[in-house]
Amino acid sequence: MNIDNISSLKGFTIVEVLNEQPENKTIFLHGKFDNNDESLVLIIERLHFPNDVKCLEDGIRRLTSIVKKEANDIYGFYEATLPESLNGLKATFVYPATEKHLQKYRKKKYHLILESPEYYHKVTLPHIEESKFSIQWVYNILNHTKEADRIIFEDPNPDTGFVLLPDAKWDGKTVSSLYLIAIVHKKGLKSIRSLNPDHLPLLENIRGKSKEILKKKFNITPSQIRIYFHYQPSYYHLHAHVTFLQYSPPGINTEKSHMIDTVINNIKLIPDYYSKGTLPFVVAEEDQLFQKYKDSGHPDLSENVN
Ligand code: G7M
């Protein structure tokens, strides 16, 4: 097979279904070809409907195999088959795929852990320090050696300032899926765990200025913006995610996201909320932190659930 020029998948056999994401209508397959031992990762995603009324109308008029599944009052539930014009797939190939690729795409098993301050100091913090997570990319942005032309706004104040720029996941153009990150200038703030009342001016500055800039540059109303932190983050230098409310990017789920408004409010009510509180987080079994929590005897990972 030549990755530059695939016209047929004849002779392809599935070795393993690596992952399925019904929410994205996507399936991840590991397969091989006849007489060839190399592995192929094939990711197939059903394409979204075109935003073109004529094309949609034409496709809908040609729906076939319309079968009633259920009807109740004014609600009818049917299944049908799309004509070719609306039945597109996006296919991504990784070939030849190594064991590392297979691992990357294989569905992960996640666990929810309640991290008390004691466990933060005993397990999480040593893990962060030992793992030496590289945050060079963050420093490169803060000192303008990388992505300088992408900066949308910067407040250079060393205590309350931040850089606002497109997240790596955003194409930088499509406002309906707008995704920015606000990276604080202040060093030493690893995550929301580090926050206390000294940081309220920083948090309020991120919230206020980001909303102001989004209104000015993208005409997005302040009430249509969500600003939040991840816990655990992937990078331990404080940064907030700034996204358009009508768009649901990955990582806005309850077990991962902490809205900046709630963080500000919690600190105002209980100044040491983030250093004394228990914070839940999700970890994959494949992650070293999972093994460290398991070895520590944390009750959430014990087999005996009461
Ligand atoms: O989960 P966590 O809060 O740590 O999220 C970090 C965010 O940083 C993710 O949404 C990434 O897409 C984003 N990101 C990661 N890197 C390495 C870069 C980068 O080099 N540039 C930009 N602009 N965003 C990044």
XYZ file of C-alpha atoms and ligand atoms in Angstrom:
331
model
C 0.000 0.000 0.000
C 1.193 3.516 -0.721
C -0.010 6.132 1.791
C 0.055 8.875 -0.894
C -2.278 7.128 -3.227
C -4.944 4.846 -1.748
C -7.744 3.950 -4.121
C -8.943 0.647 -2.740
C -8.932 -1.316 0.493
C -9.308 -4.718 -1.145
C -7.827 -7.469 0.994
C -8.166 -5.433 4.208
C -9.027 -7.449 7.309
C -9.803 -6.070 10.767
C -7.458 -7.212 13.539
C -9.012 -5.113 16.313
C -11.621 -2.425 16.816
C -9.423 0.012 18.756
C -12.077 2.528 19.736
C -15.585 3.684 18.931
C -16.899 7.201 19.505
C -20.639 7.158 18.788
C -20.827 10.842 19.795
C -18.520 11.705 16.873
C -19.780 8.891 14.608
C -16.212 7.644 14.437
C -14.575 4.233 14.595
C -10.846 3.425 14.956
C -9.697 0.163 13.384
C -6.471 -1.790 13.368
C -6.189 -3.895 10.247
C -3.854 -5.671 7.851
C -3.789 -6.520 4.152
C -3.529 -10.002 2.658
C 0.102 -11.163 2.379
C 1.380 -8.149 4.304
C 2.275 -8.054 7.980
C 2.315 -4.252 8.362
C -0.425 -2.726 10.517
C -2.806 -0.049 9.335
C -4.808 2.243 11.574
C -7.961 3.309 9.799
C -10.125 6.039 11.335
C -13.537 6.414 9.717
C -15.782 9.321 10.577
C -19.202 10.020 9.130
C -19.156 13.479 7.592
C -21.515 16.149 8.824
C -24.341 17.246 6.523
C -23.424 20.004 4.065
C -24.649 23.478 4.971
C -26.262 23.911 1.583
C -30.063 23.890 1.371
C -30.218 22.766 -2.285
C -27.886 19.840 -1.725
C -29.734 18.818 1.457
C -33.143 19.045 -0.218
C -31.955 16.980 -3.121
C -30.456 14.352 -0.776
C -33.507 14.187 1.477
C -35.847 13.708 -1.492
C -33.762 10.688 -2.440
C -33.784 8.976 0.993
C -34.473 5.259 0.571
C -35.455 2.299 2.758
C -37.581 4.464 5.032
C -38.744 2.184 7.847
C -40.914 3.138 10.790
C -39.456 2.091 14.161
C -41.942 3.761 16.470
C -44.635 6.423 16.442
C -46.095 8.065 19.509
C -48.466 11.037 19.469
C -46.805 13.638 17.231
C -43.383 11.869 17.264
C -42.301 9.396 14.595
C -38.986 7.481 14.733
C -37.745 6.160 11.392
C -34.611 4.711 9.888
C -33.545 5.490 6.342
C -30.601 5.216 3.990
C -28.855 8.288 2.631
C -28.071 8.752 -1.061
C -24.384 8.915 -1.972
C -24.296 12.726 -2.022
C -24.943 12.867 1.748
C -23.199 9.679 2.734
C -19.586 10.821 2.806
C -16.882 9.522 5.125
C -13.634 11.026 6.233
C -10.980 8.319 6.317
C -7.619 8.783 8.008
C -4.847 6.244 7.458
C -1.784 5.653 9.587
C 0.500 3.215 7.767
C 2.645 1.468 8.687
C 1.356 1.805 12.257
C 3.577 0.884 15.208
C 2.479 -0.492 18.606
C 2.724 3.109 19.879
C 0.161 4.253 17.287
C -2.158 1.380 18.223
C -1.879 2.368 21.872
C -2.572 5.996 21.063
C -5.839 5.173 19.324
C -6.970 2.304 21.566
C -9.862 3.193 23.887
C -8.583 4.123 27.313
C -10.117 3.019 30.569
C -10.667 6.007 32.801
C -11.085 6.280 36.560
C -12.344 9.073 38.773
C -10.183 9.841 41.796
C -10.995 12.202 44.652
C -7.755 14.021 45.360
C -7.567 15.251 48.949
C -4.815 17.766 49.815
C -2.941 14.930 51.533
C -2.996 12.831 48.351
C -2.074 15.906 46.282
C 1.117 16.312 48.335
C 1.780 12.586 48.668
C 1.133 11.427 45.088
C 0.177 14.094 42.536
C 2.778 16.769 43.333
C 5.751 14.357 43.442
C 4.480 12.918 40.137
C 4.367 16.392 38.547
C 7.862 17.136 39.834
C 9.361 13.773 38.855
C 7.775 13.708 35.412
C 9.344 17.055 34.471
C 6.433 17.817 32.108
C 7.929 20.117 29.516
C 6.230 23.491 29.399
C 8.814 25.026 27.097
C 6.076 25.724 24.533
C 4.341 27.914 27.144
C 7.527 29.892 27.848
C 8.114 30.251 24.095
C 4.693 31.900 23.807
C 5.213 34.116 26.866
C 8.562 35.374 25.609
C 7.386 35.715 22.006
C 9.800 33.232 20.473
C 6.916 31.117 19.122
C 3.369 31.886 17.911
C 3.980 35.636 18.426
C 1.988 36.488 15.292
C -0.993 34.541 16.675
C -1.319 36.542 19.895
C -4.755 38.134 20.037
C -4.194 40.115 23.206
C -1.502 40.533 25.832
C -1.478 42.169 29.231
C 2.213 42.175 30.238
C 1.653 42.771 33.979
C 3.814 40.119 35.746
C 1.175 39.455 38.435
C -2.168 39.902 36.720
C -1.226 39.730 33.043
C -1.681 36.978 30.468
C -1.383 36.141 26.787
C -4.547 35.267 24.858
C -4.059 33.265 21.670
C -5.670 30.470 19.629
C -5.454 27.030 21.194
C -3.520 24.568 19.033
C -6.834 22.771 18.360
C -8.492 25.822 16.748
C -8.069 26.594 13.053
C -7.924 30.308 13.914
C -10.755 31.168 11.516
C -14.029 29.433 12.283
C -15.679 31.646 14.887
C -18.406 29.069 15.576
C -15.740 26.750 17.042
C -13.617 29.489 18.621
C -11.104 28.118 21.116
C -8.483 30.325 22.770
C -6.164 29.877 25.728
C -5.181 32.523 28.252
C -1.688 31.780 29.600
C -0.738 33.699 32.749
C 2.580 35.558 32.926
C 3.062 34.677 36.572
C 5.292 31.648 37.033
C 4.867 29.049 39.771
C 1.085 28.647 39.490
C 0.795 24.992 38.533
C -2.978 24.625 38.395
C -6.129 25.688 40.240
C -4.586 23.904 43.289
C -2.165 26.880 43.537
C -4.890 29.531 43.676
C -5.706 31.707 46.703
C -7.128 35.210 47.291
C -3.855 36.823 46.071
C -4.809 35.603 42.613
C -8.309 37.086 42.466
C -7.072 40.168 40.529
C -5.422 37.810 38.009
C -8.564 35.686 37.606
C -10.839 38.713 37.326
C -8.486 40.260 34.806
C -8.538 37.123 32.612
C -12.335 36.975 32.795
C -12.920 40.679 32.136
C -10.327 41.307 29.435
C -10.962 38.071 27.534
C -14.666 38.861 27.290
C -13.917 42.437 26.228
C -11.504 41.294 23.498
C -13.850 38.607 22.181
C -16.587 41.172 21.817
C -14.263 43.570 19.993
C -12.490 41.081 17.721
C -15.112 38.408 17.097
C -18.347 40.152 18.047
C -19.143 37.454 20.626
C -21.350 38.623 23.466
C -19.785 38.144 26.956
C -22.660 35.872 28.009
C -21.764 33.510 25.135
C -18.275 32.748 26.356
C -17.160 30.056 28.768
C -13.822 30.381 30.542
C -12.555 27.427 32.542
C -9.572 25.489 33.853
C -8.815 21.806 33.506
C -8.043 19.674 36.506
C -5.702 17.862 36.065
C -4.292 19.971 33.250
C -1.838 18.457 30.771
C 0.634 21.316 31.393
C 1.369 22.634 34.875
C 1.572 26.379 34.169
C -1.757 28.058 34.835
C -3.830 28.627 31.719
C -7.553 29.089 31.123
C -9.577 27.780 28.197
C -11.770 30.370 26.479
C -14.428 28.903 24.192
C -17.637 29.871 22.428
C -20.634 28.639 24.431
C -22.430 27.257 21.386
C -19.464 24.997 20.635
C -18.801 21.909 22.781
C -15.103 21.131 22.530
C -13.545 18.083 24.182
C -12.696 18.642 27.848
C -15.723 20.665 28.974
C -17.163 17.714 30.880
C -17.974 18.053 34.573
C -15.163 15.753 35.677
C -12.513 17.943 34.047
C -13.653 21.573 33.869
C -13.798 24.285 36.515
C -15.500 27.494 35.402
C -13.508 30.629 36.238
C -16.666 32.172 37.762
C -16.993 29.277 40.201
C -13.275 29.381 41.015
C -13.488 33.124 41.803
C -16.619 32.621 43.868
C -15.196 29.661 45.808
C -12.043 31.591 46.729
C -14.111 34.597 47.829
C -16.231 32.395 50.090
C -13.470 30.072 51.330
C -9.995 31.554 50.785
C -8.169 28.200 51.019
C -10.774 26.256 49.004
C -8.241 25.054 46.418
C -5.451 24.135 48.833
C -7.685 22.481 51.458
C -10.465 21.065 49.302
C -10.819 17.663 47.693
C -10.714 17.904 43.901
C -11.918 15.093 41.639
C -9.982 14.237 38.513
C -10.023 11.606 35.811
C -7.029 9.478 34.935
C -6.504 6.779 32.309
C -5.215 3.352 33.382
C -2.338 3.758 30.952
C -1.205 6.932 32.739
C 1.696 6.648 35.220
C -0.310 8.706 37.710
C -2.938 5.950 37.770
C -0.349 3.346 38.794
C 1.052 5.700 41.442
C -2.429 6.183 42.934
C -3.029 2.449 42.811
C 0.285 1.761 44.574
C -0.533 4.416 47.190
C -3.610 2.452 48.261
C -6.023 5.312 47.481
C -9.519 4.174 48.506
C -11.109 5.080 45.139
C -8.948 2.469 43.398
C -9.450 -0.224 45.951
C -11.335 -3.318 44.770
C -13.550 -3.217 47.872
C -16.107 -0.529 47.159
C -18.458 0.126 50.070
O -5.592 20.161 29.514
P -4.890 21.458 29.519
O -5.640 22.497 30.301
O -3.444 21.388 29.993
O -4.887 21.950 28.018
C -3.768 22.513 27.365
C -4.220 23.162 26.060
O -3.069 23.718 25.423
C -4.855 22.198 25.082
O -6.152 22.658 24.757
C -3.892 22.192 23.890
O -4.571 22.098 22.655
C -3.176 23.516 24.026
N -1.809 23.487 23.489
C -0.911 22.505 23.681
N 0.251 22.856 23.047
C 1.451 22.042 23.068
C 0.058 24.059 22.440
C 0.903 24.900 21.662
O 2.078 24.632 21.366
N 0.341 26.080 21.229
C -0.954 26.429 21.520
N -1.417 27.580 21.053
N -1.761 25.631 22.274
C -1.254 24.464 22.725
